CSV table of C-alpha atoms in Angstrom, one decimal:
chain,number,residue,atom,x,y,z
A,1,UNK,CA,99.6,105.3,61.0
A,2,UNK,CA,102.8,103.2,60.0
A,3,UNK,CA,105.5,102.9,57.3
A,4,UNK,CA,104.5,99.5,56.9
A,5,UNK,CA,102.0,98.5,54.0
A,6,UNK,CA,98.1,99.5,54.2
A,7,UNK,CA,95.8,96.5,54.6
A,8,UNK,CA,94.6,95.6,51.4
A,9,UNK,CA,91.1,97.5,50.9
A,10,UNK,CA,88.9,94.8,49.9
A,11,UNK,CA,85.2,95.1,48.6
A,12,UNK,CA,83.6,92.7,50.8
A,13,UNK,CA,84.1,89.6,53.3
A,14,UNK,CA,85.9,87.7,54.4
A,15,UNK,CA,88.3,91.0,55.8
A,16,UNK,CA,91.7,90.4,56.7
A,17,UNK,CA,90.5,90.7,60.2
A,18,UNK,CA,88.4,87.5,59.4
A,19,UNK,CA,91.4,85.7,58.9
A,20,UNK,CA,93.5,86.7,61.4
A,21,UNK,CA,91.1,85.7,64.1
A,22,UNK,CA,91.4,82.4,62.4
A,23,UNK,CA,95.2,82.1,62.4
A,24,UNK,CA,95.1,82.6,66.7
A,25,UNK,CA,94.2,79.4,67.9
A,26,UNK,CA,98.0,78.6,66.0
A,27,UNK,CA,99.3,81.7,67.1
A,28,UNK,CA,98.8,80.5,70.7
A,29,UNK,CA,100.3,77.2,70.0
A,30,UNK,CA,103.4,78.9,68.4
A,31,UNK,CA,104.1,81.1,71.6
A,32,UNK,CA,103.0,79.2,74.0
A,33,UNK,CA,105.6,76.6,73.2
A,34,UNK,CA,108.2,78.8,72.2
A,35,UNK,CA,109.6,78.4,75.4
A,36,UNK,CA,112.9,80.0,75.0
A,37,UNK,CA,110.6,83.8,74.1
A,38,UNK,CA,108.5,83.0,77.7
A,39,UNK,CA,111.8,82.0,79.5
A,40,UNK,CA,113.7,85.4,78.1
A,41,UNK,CA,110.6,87.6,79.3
A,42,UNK,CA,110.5,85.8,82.3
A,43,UNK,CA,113.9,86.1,83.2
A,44,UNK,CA,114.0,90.2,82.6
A,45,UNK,CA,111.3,90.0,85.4
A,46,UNK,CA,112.7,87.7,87.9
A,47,UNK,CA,115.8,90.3,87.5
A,48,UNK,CA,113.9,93.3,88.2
A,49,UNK,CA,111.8,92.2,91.1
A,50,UNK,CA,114.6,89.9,92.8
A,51,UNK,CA,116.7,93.8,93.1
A,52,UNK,CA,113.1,94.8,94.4
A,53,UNK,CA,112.2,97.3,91.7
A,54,UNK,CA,108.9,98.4,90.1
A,55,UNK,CA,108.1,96.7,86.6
A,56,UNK,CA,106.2,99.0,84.3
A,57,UNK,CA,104.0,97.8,81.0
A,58,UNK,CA,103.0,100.2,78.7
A,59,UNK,CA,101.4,100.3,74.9
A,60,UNK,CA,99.1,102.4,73.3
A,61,UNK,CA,95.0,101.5,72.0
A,62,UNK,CA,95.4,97.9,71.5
A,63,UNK,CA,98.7,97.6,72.9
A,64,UNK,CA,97.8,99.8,76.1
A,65,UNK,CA,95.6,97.0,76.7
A,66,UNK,CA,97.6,94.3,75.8
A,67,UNK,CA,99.8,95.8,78.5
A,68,UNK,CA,97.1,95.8,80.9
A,69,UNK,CA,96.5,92.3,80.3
A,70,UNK,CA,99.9,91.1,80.4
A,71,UNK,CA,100.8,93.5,83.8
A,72,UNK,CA,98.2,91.6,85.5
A,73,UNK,CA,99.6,88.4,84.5
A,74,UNK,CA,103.2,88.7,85.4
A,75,UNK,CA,102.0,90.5,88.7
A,76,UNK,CA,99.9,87.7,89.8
A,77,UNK,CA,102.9,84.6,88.7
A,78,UNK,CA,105.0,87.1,91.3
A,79,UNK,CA,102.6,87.2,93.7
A,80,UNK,CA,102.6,83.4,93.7
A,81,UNK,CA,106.1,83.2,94.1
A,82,UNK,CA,105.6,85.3,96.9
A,83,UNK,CA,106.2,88.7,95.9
A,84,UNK,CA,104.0,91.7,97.4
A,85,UNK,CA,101.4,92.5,94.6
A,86,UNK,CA,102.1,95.7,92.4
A,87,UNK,CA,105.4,94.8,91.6
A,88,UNK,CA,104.2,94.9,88.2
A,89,UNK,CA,102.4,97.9,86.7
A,90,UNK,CA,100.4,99.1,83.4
A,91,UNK,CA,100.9,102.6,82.1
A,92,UNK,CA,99.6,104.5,78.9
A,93,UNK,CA,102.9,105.4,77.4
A,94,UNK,CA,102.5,109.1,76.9
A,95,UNK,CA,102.5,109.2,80.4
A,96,UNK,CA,105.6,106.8,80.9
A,97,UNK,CA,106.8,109.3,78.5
A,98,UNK,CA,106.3,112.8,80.5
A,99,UNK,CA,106.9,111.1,83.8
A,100,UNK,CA,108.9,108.2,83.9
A,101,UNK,CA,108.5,106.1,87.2
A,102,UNK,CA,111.8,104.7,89.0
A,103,UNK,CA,111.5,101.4,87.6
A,104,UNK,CA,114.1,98.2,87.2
A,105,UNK,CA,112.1,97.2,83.7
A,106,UNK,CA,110.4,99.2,81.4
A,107,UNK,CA,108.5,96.2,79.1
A,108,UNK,CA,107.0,98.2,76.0
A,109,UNK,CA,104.3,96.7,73.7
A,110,UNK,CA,103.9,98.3,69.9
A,111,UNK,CA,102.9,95.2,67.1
A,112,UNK,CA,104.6,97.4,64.5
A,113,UNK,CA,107.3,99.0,66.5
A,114,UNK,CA,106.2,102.6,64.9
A,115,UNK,CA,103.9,104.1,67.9
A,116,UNK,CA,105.5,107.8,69.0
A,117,UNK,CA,104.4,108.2,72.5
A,118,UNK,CA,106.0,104.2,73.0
A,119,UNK,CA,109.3,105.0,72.1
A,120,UNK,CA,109.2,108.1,74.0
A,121,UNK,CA,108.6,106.2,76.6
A,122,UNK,CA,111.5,103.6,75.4
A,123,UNK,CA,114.0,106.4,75.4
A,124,UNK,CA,112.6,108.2,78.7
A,125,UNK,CA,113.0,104.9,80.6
A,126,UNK,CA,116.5,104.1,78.9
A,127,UNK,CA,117.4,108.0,79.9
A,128,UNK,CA,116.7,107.0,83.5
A,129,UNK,CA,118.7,104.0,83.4
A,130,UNK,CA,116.0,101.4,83.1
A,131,UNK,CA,115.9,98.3,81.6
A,132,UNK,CA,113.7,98.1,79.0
A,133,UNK,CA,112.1,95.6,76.3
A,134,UNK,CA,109.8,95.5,73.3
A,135,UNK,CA,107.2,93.2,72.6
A,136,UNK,CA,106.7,93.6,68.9
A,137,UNK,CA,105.7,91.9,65.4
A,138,UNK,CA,108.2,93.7,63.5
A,139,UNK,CA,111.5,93.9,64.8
A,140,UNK,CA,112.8,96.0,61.9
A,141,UNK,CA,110.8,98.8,63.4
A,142,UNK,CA,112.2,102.1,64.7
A,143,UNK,CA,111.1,100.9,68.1
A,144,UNK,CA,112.8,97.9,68.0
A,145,UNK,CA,116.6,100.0,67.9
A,146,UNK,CA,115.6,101.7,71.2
A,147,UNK,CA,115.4,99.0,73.5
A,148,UNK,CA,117.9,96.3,75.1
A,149,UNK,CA,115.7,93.3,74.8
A,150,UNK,CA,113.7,92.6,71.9
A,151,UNK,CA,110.9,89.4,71.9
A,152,UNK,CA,109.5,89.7,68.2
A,153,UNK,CA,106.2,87.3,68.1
A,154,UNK,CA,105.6,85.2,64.9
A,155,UNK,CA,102.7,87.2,62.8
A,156,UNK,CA,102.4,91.0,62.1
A,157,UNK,CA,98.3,91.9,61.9
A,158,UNK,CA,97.4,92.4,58.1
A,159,UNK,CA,94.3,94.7,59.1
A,160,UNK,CA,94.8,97.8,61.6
A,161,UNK,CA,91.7,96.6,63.9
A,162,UNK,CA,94.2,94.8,65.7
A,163,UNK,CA,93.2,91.1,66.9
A,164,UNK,CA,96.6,89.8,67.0
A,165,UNK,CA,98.5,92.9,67.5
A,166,UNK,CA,96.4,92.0,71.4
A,167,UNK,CA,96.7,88.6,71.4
A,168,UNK,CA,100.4,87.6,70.9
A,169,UNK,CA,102.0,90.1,73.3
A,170,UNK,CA,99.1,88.9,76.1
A,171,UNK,CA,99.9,85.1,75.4
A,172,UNK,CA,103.9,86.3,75.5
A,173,UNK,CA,102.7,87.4,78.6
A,174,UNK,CA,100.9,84.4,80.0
A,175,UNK,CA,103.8,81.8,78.9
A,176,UNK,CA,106.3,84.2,80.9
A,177,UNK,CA,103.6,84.2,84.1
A,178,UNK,CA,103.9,80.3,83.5
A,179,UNK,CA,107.3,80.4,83.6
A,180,UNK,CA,107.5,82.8,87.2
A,181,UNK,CA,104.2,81.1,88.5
A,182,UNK,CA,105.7,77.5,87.9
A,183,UNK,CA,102.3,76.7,86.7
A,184,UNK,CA,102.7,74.4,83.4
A,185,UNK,CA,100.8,76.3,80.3
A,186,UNK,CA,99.4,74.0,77.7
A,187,UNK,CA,99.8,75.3,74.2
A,188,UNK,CA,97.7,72.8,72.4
A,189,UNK,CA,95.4,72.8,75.4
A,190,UNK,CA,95.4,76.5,74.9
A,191,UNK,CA,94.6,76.6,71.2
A,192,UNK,CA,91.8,74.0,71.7
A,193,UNK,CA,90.2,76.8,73.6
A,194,UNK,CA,90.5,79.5,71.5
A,195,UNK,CA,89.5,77.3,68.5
A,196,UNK,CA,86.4,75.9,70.4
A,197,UNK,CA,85.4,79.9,70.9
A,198,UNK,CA,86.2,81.3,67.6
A,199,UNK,CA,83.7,78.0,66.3
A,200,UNK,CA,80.9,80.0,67.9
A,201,UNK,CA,81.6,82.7,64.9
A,202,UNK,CA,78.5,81.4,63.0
A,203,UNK,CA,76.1,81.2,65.7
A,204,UNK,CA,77.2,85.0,66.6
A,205,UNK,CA,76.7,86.2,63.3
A,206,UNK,CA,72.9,85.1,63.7
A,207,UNK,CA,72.7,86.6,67.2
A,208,UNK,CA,74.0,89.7,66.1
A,209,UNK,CA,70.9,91.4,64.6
A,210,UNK,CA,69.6,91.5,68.3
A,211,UNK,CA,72.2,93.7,68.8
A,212,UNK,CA,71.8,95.2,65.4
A,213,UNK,CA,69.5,98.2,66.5
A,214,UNK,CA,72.5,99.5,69.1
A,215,UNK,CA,73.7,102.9,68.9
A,216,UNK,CA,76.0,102.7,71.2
A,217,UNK,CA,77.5,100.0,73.6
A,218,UNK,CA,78.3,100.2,76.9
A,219,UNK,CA,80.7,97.2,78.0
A,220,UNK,CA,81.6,96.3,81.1
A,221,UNK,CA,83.9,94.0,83.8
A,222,UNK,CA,85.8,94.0,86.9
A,223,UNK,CA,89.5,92.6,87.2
A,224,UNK,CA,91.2,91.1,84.1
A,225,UNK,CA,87.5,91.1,82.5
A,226,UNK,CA,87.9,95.5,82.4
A,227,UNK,CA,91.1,94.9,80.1
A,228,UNK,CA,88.9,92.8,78.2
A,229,UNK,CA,86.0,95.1,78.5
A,230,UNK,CA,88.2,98.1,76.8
A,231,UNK,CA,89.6,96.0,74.5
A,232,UNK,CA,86.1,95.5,73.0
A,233,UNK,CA,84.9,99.5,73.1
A,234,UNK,CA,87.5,99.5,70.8
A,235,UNK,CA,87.2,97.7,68.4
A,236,UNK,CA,83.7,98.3,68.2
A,237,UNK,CA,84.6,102.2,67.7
A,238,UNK,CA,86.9,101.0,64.9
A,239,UNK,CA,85.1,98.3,63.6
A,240,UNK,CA,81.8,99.1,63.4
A,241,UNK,CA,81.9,102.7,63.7
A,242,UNK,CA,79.3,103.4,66.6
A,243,UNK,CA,80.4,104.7,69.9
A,244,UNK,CA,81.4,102.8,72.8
A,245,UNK,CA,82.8,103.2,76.2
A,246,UNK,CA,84.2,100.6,78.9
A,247,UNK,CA,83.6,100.7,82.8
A,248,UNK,CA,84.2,99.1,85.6
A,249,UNK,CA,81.3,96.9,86.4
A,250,UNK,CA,80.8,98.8,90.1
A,251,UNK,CA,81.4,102.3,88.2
A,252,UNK,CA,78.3,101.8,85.7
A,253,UNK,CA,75.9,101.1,88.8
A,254,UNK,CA,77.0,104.8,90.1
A,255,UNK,CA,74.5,107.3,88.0
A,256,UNK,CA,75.5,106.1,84.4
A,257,UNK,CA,72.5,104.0,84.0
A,258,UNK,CA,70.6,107.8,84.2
A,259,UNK,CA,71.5,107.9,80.7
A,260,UNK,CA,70.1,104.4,79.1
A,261,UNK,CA,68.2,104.6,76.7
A,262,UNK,CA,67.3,100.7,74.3
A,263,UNK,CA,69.4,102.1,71.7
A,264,UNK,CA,72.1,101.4,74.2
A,265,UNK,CA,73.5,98.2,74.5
A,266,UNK,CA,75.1,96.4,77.4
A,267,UNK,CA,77.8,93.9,77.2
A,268,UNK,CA,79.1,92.5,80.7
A,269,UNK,CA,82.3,90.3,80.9
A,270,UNK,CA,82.4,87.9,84.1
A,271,UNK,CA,85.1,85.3,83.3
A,272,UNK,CA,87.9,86.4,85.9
A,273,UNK,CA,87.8,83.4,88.3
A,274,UNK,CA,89.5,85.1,91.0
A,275,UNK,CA,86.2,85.6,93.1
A,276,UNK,CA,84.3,85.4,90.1
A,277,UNK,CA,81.0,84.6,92.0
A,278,UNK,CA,81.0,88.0,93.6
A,279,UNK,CA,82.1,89.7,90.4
A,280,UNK,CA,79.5,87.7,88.5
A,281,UNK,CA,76.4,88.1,91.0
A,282,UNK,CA,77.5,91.9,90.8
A,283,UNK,CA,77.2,91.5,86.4
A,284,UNK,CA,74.4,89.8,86.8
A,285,UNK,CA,72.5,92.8,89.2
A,286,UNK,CA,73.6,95.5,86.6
A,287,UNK,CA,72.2,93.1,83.6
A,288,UNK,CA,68.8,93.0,85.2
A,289,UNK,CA,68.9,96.5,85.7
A,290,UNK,CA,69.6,97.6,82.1
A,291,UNK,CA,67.2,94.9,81.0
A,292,UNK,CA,64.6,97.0,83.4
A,293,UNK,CA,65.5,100.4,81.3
A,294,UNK,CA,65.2,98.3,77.7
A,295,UNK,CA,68.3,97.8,77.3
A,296,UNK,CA,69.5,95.6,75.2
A,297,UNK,CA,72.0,92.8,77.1
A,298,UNK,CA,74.6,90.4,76.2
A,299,UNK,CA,77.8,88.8,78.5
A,300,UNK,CA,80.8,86.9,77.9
A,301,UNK,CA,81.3,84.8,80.6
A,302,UNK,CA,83.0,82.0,82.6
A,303,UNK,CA,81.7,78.8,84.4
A,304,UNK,CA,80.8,81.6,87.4
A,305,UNK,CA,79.2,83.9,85.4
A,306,UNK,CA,77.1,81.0,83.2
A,307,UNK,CA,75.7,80.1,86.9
A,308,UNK,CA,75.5,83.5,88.3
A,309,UNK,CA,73.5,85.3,85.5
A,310,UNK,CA,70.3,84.5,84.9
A,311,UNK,CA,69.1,83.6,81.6
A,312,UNK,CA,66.6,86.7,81.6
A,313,UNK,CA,69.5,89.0,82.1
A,314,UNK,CA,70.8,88.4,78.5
A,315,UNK,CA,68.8,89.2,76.3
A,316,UNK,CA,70.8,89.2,73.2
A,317,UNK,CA,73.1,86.5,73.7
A,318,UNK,CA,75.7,85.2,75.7
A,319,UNK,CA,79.1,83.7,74.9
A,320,UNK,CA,80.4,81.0,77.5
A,321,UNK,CA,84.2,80.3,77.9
A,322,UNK,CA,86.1,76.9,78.2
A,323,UNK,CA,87.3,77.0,81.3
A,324,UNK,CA,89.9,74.0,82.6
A,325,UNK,CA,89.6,73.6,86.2
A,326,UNK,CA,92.6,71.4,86.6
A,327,UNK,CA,95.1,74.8,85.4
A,328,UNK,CA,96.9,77.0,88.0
A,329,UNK,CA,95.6,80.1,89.1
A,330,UNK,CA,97.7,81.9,86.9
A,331,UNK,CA,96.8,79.3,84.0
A,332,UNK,CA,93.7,80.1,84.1
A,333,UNK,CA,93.9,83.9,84.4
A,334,UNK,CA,96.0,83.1,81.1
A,335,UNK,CA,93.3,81.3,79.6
A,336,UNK,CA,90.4,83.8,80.3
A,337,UNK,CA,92.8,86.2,78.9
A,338,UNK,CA,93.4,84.7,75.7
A,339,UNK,CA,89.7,83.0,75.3
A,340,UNK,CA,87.4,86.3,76.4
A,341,UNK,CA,90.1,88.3,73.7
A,342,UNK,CA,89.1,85.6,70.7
A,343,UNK,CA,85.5,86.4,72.2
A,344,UNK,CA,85.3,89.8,71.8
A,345,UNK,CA,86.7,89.7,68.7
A,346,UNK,CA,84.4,87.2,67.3
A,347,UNK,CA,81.6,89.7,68.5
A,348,UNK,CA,83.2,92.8,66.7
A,349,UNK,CA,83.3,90.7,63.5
A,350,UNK,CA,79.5,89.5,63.8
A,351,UNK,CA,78.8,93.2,64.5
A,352,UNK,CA,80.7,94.1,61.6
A,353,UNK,CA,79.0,91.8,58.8
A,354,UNK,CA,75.4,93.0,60.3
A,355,UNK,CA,76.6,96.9,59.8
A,356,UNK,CA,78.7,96.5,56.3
A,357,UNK,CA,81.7,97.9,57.4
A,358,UNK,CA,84.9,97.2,56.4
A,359,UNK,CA,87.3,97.2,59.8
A,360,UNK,CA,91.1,96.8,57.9
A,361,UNK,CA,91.5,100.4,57.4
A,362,UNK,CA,89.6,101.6,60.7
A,363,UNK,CA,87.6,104.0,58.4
A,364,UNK,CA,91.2,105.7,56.5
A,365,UNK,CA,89.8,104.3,53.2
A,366,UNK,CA,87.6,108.1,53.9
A,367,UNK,CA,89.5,110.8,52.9
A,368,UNK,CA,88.4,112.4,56.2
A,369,UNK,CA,89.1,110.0,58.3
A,370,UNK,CA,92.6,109.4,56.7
A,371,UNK,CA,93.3,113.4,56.6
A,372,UNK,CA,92.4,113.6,60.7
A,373,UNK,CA,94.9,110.8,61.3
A,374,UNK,CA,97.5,112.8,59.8
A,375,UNK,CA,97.1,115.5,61.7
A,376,UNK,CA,97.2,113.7,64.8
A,377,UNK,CA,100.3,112.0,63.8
A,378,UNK,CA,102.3,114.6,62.1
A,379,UNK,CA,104.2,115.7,65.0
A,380,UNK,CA,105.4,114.6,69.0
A,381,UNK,CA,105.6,117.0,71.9
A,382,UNK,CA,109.6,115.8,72.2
């Protein structure tokens, strides 16, 4: 997994991962008003697109979605300064690796700066005489030596279900977008938000058991919600040990329902504000219709998707955002991002406590599990 240190295996809660979710609402204040980290990122980008070349974002698991997140952010700040959207594009990095895109900026994202198949991709993109960066926690990782800019974020995750290893490079992200988009970013505002979420954390843990029978989750959302969406199969899958699988809201109502069965839970995001009353009335459609097959159902939503969803559609709970309607467009795509991440997070942990499992060593405690890790990571293609 890393050189660094394991988490430290503890007997019961709080987990590290308990704690960490804690520290973000600070986290966000930290970066968010570290203006001279936004301004660097930010300025790599204005580079690359004013020569009219193709930015590419790409991470692995958490980080591949970090990417995601923070792609979508920087390409919509461009779009507002009038740029043609696309400019700036997610890839997983194996695939950056094998076939590097012509590009102007190659931004890579790996917390602990150890991932293989990113600094393949580091040293692919370098080998084609691209630009690249590293969003990292630990810039004394091997990572960290391959690339030409390096933007090291304040607080390294102490347990390997990663909630800040997404969180800091997506708020790097939005306080670069703020930057391009010339939309002002709030950091205390910010961190109000997240804290007023992560307060929910006791309500959840109740709510939970109606979740509790699940064996398996299906989550789902369209736009910046499907980052969200995958962020959240994932840390159920390490957290709490049962399968999961994100889809695009529209994709799920195409055969996959054939499938449901009330073991099966459904968990919609609807918080992406950019048409989010079509996206929402579209949640909303596919909540009823799982409710229909016995499904259990739960959303995380914005103010469009609190109106748009009715209350019979959730039927496990449902986890409403702050949303300022005074913030820029790309404000409050930042916001969603980093509120909907403390979110799901919050969920996972509530799941966790109702399953008694321990997520800071994503199951490697288990000589098993530890054994088929080392396998996959003992060697790299090139």
């Amino acid at each position: 997994m890393s050189t660094l240190p394991a988490p430290e295996l503890r007997s019961g809660p709080p987990w590290a991962m308990h704690e960490m979710v804690d520290a973000e609402p600070e986290l966000a204040r930290s970066i968010v008003t570290d203006r001279p980290m936004g301004e660097a990122l930010a300025a790599e980008v204005l580079a690359a697109a004013a020569a009219g070349t193709r930015i590419v974002v790409v991470g692995c698991g958490t980080s591949e979605h970090a990417a995601l997140a923070v792609a979508a952010l920087l390409d919509e700040a461009l779009a507002a300064r009038g740029r043609t959207r696309g400019t700036v594009v997610a890839r997983q990095a194996f695939e950056a690796a094998i076939e590097p895109w012509p590009a102007g900026l190659l931004i890579a994202i790996s917390h602990e700066a150890e991932t293989m198949a990113t600094m393949a991709a580091l040293g692919a993109a370098s080998a084609a005489g691209t630009r690249t960066a590293l969003i990292t926690a630990n810039r004394d990782g091997i990572a960290a030596s391959l690339a030409d800019v390096v933007l090291a974020t304040p607080l390294l995750d102490r347990s390997w279900c990663h909630t800040v290893g997404y969180l800091s490079p997506v708020l790097l992200g939005s306080a670069a977008a703020a930057v391009i988009g010339g939309g002002p970013l709030d950091g205390d505002q910010l961190a109000g938000a997240m804290a007023v979420v992560a307060g929910h954390r006791a309500e959840l843990d109740r709510l939970a058991g109606a979740l509790g029978g699940a064996t398996a989750f299906v989550i789902v959302g369209s736009g910046l919600d499907y980052v969200a969406a995958r962020e959240l199969a994932l840390k159920i899958e390490e957290g709490v040990r049962l399968p999961a699988v994100a889809r695009d809201t529209e994709t799920e109502l195409h055969g996959h329902l054939v499938s449901a069965r009330p073991t099966t839970a459904l968990i919609a995001i609807a918080a992406d504000p950019r048409r989010g009353d079509a996206r929402a009335r579209r949640a909303a459609q596919l909540l009823l219709a799982a409710s229909r097959l016995g499904m259990p159902t739960a959303a995380i939503v914005g103010d469009d998707g609190n109106v748009q969803i009715p209350d019979a559609a959730t039927s496990a709970l449902r986890i409403v955002l702050p949303f300022n309607s005074a913030a820029s467009r790309v404000g409050s795509l930042a916001q969603i991002a980093a509120t909907s991440g403390v979110a799901l997070q919050c969920l996972t942990l509530a799941l966790i406590v109702h399953h008694g499992t321990n997520p800071d060593r994503i199951g490697r405690e288990n000589d098993d599990q530890r054994e088929s890790a080392a396998i996959a990571s003992e060697s790299f293609p090139f």
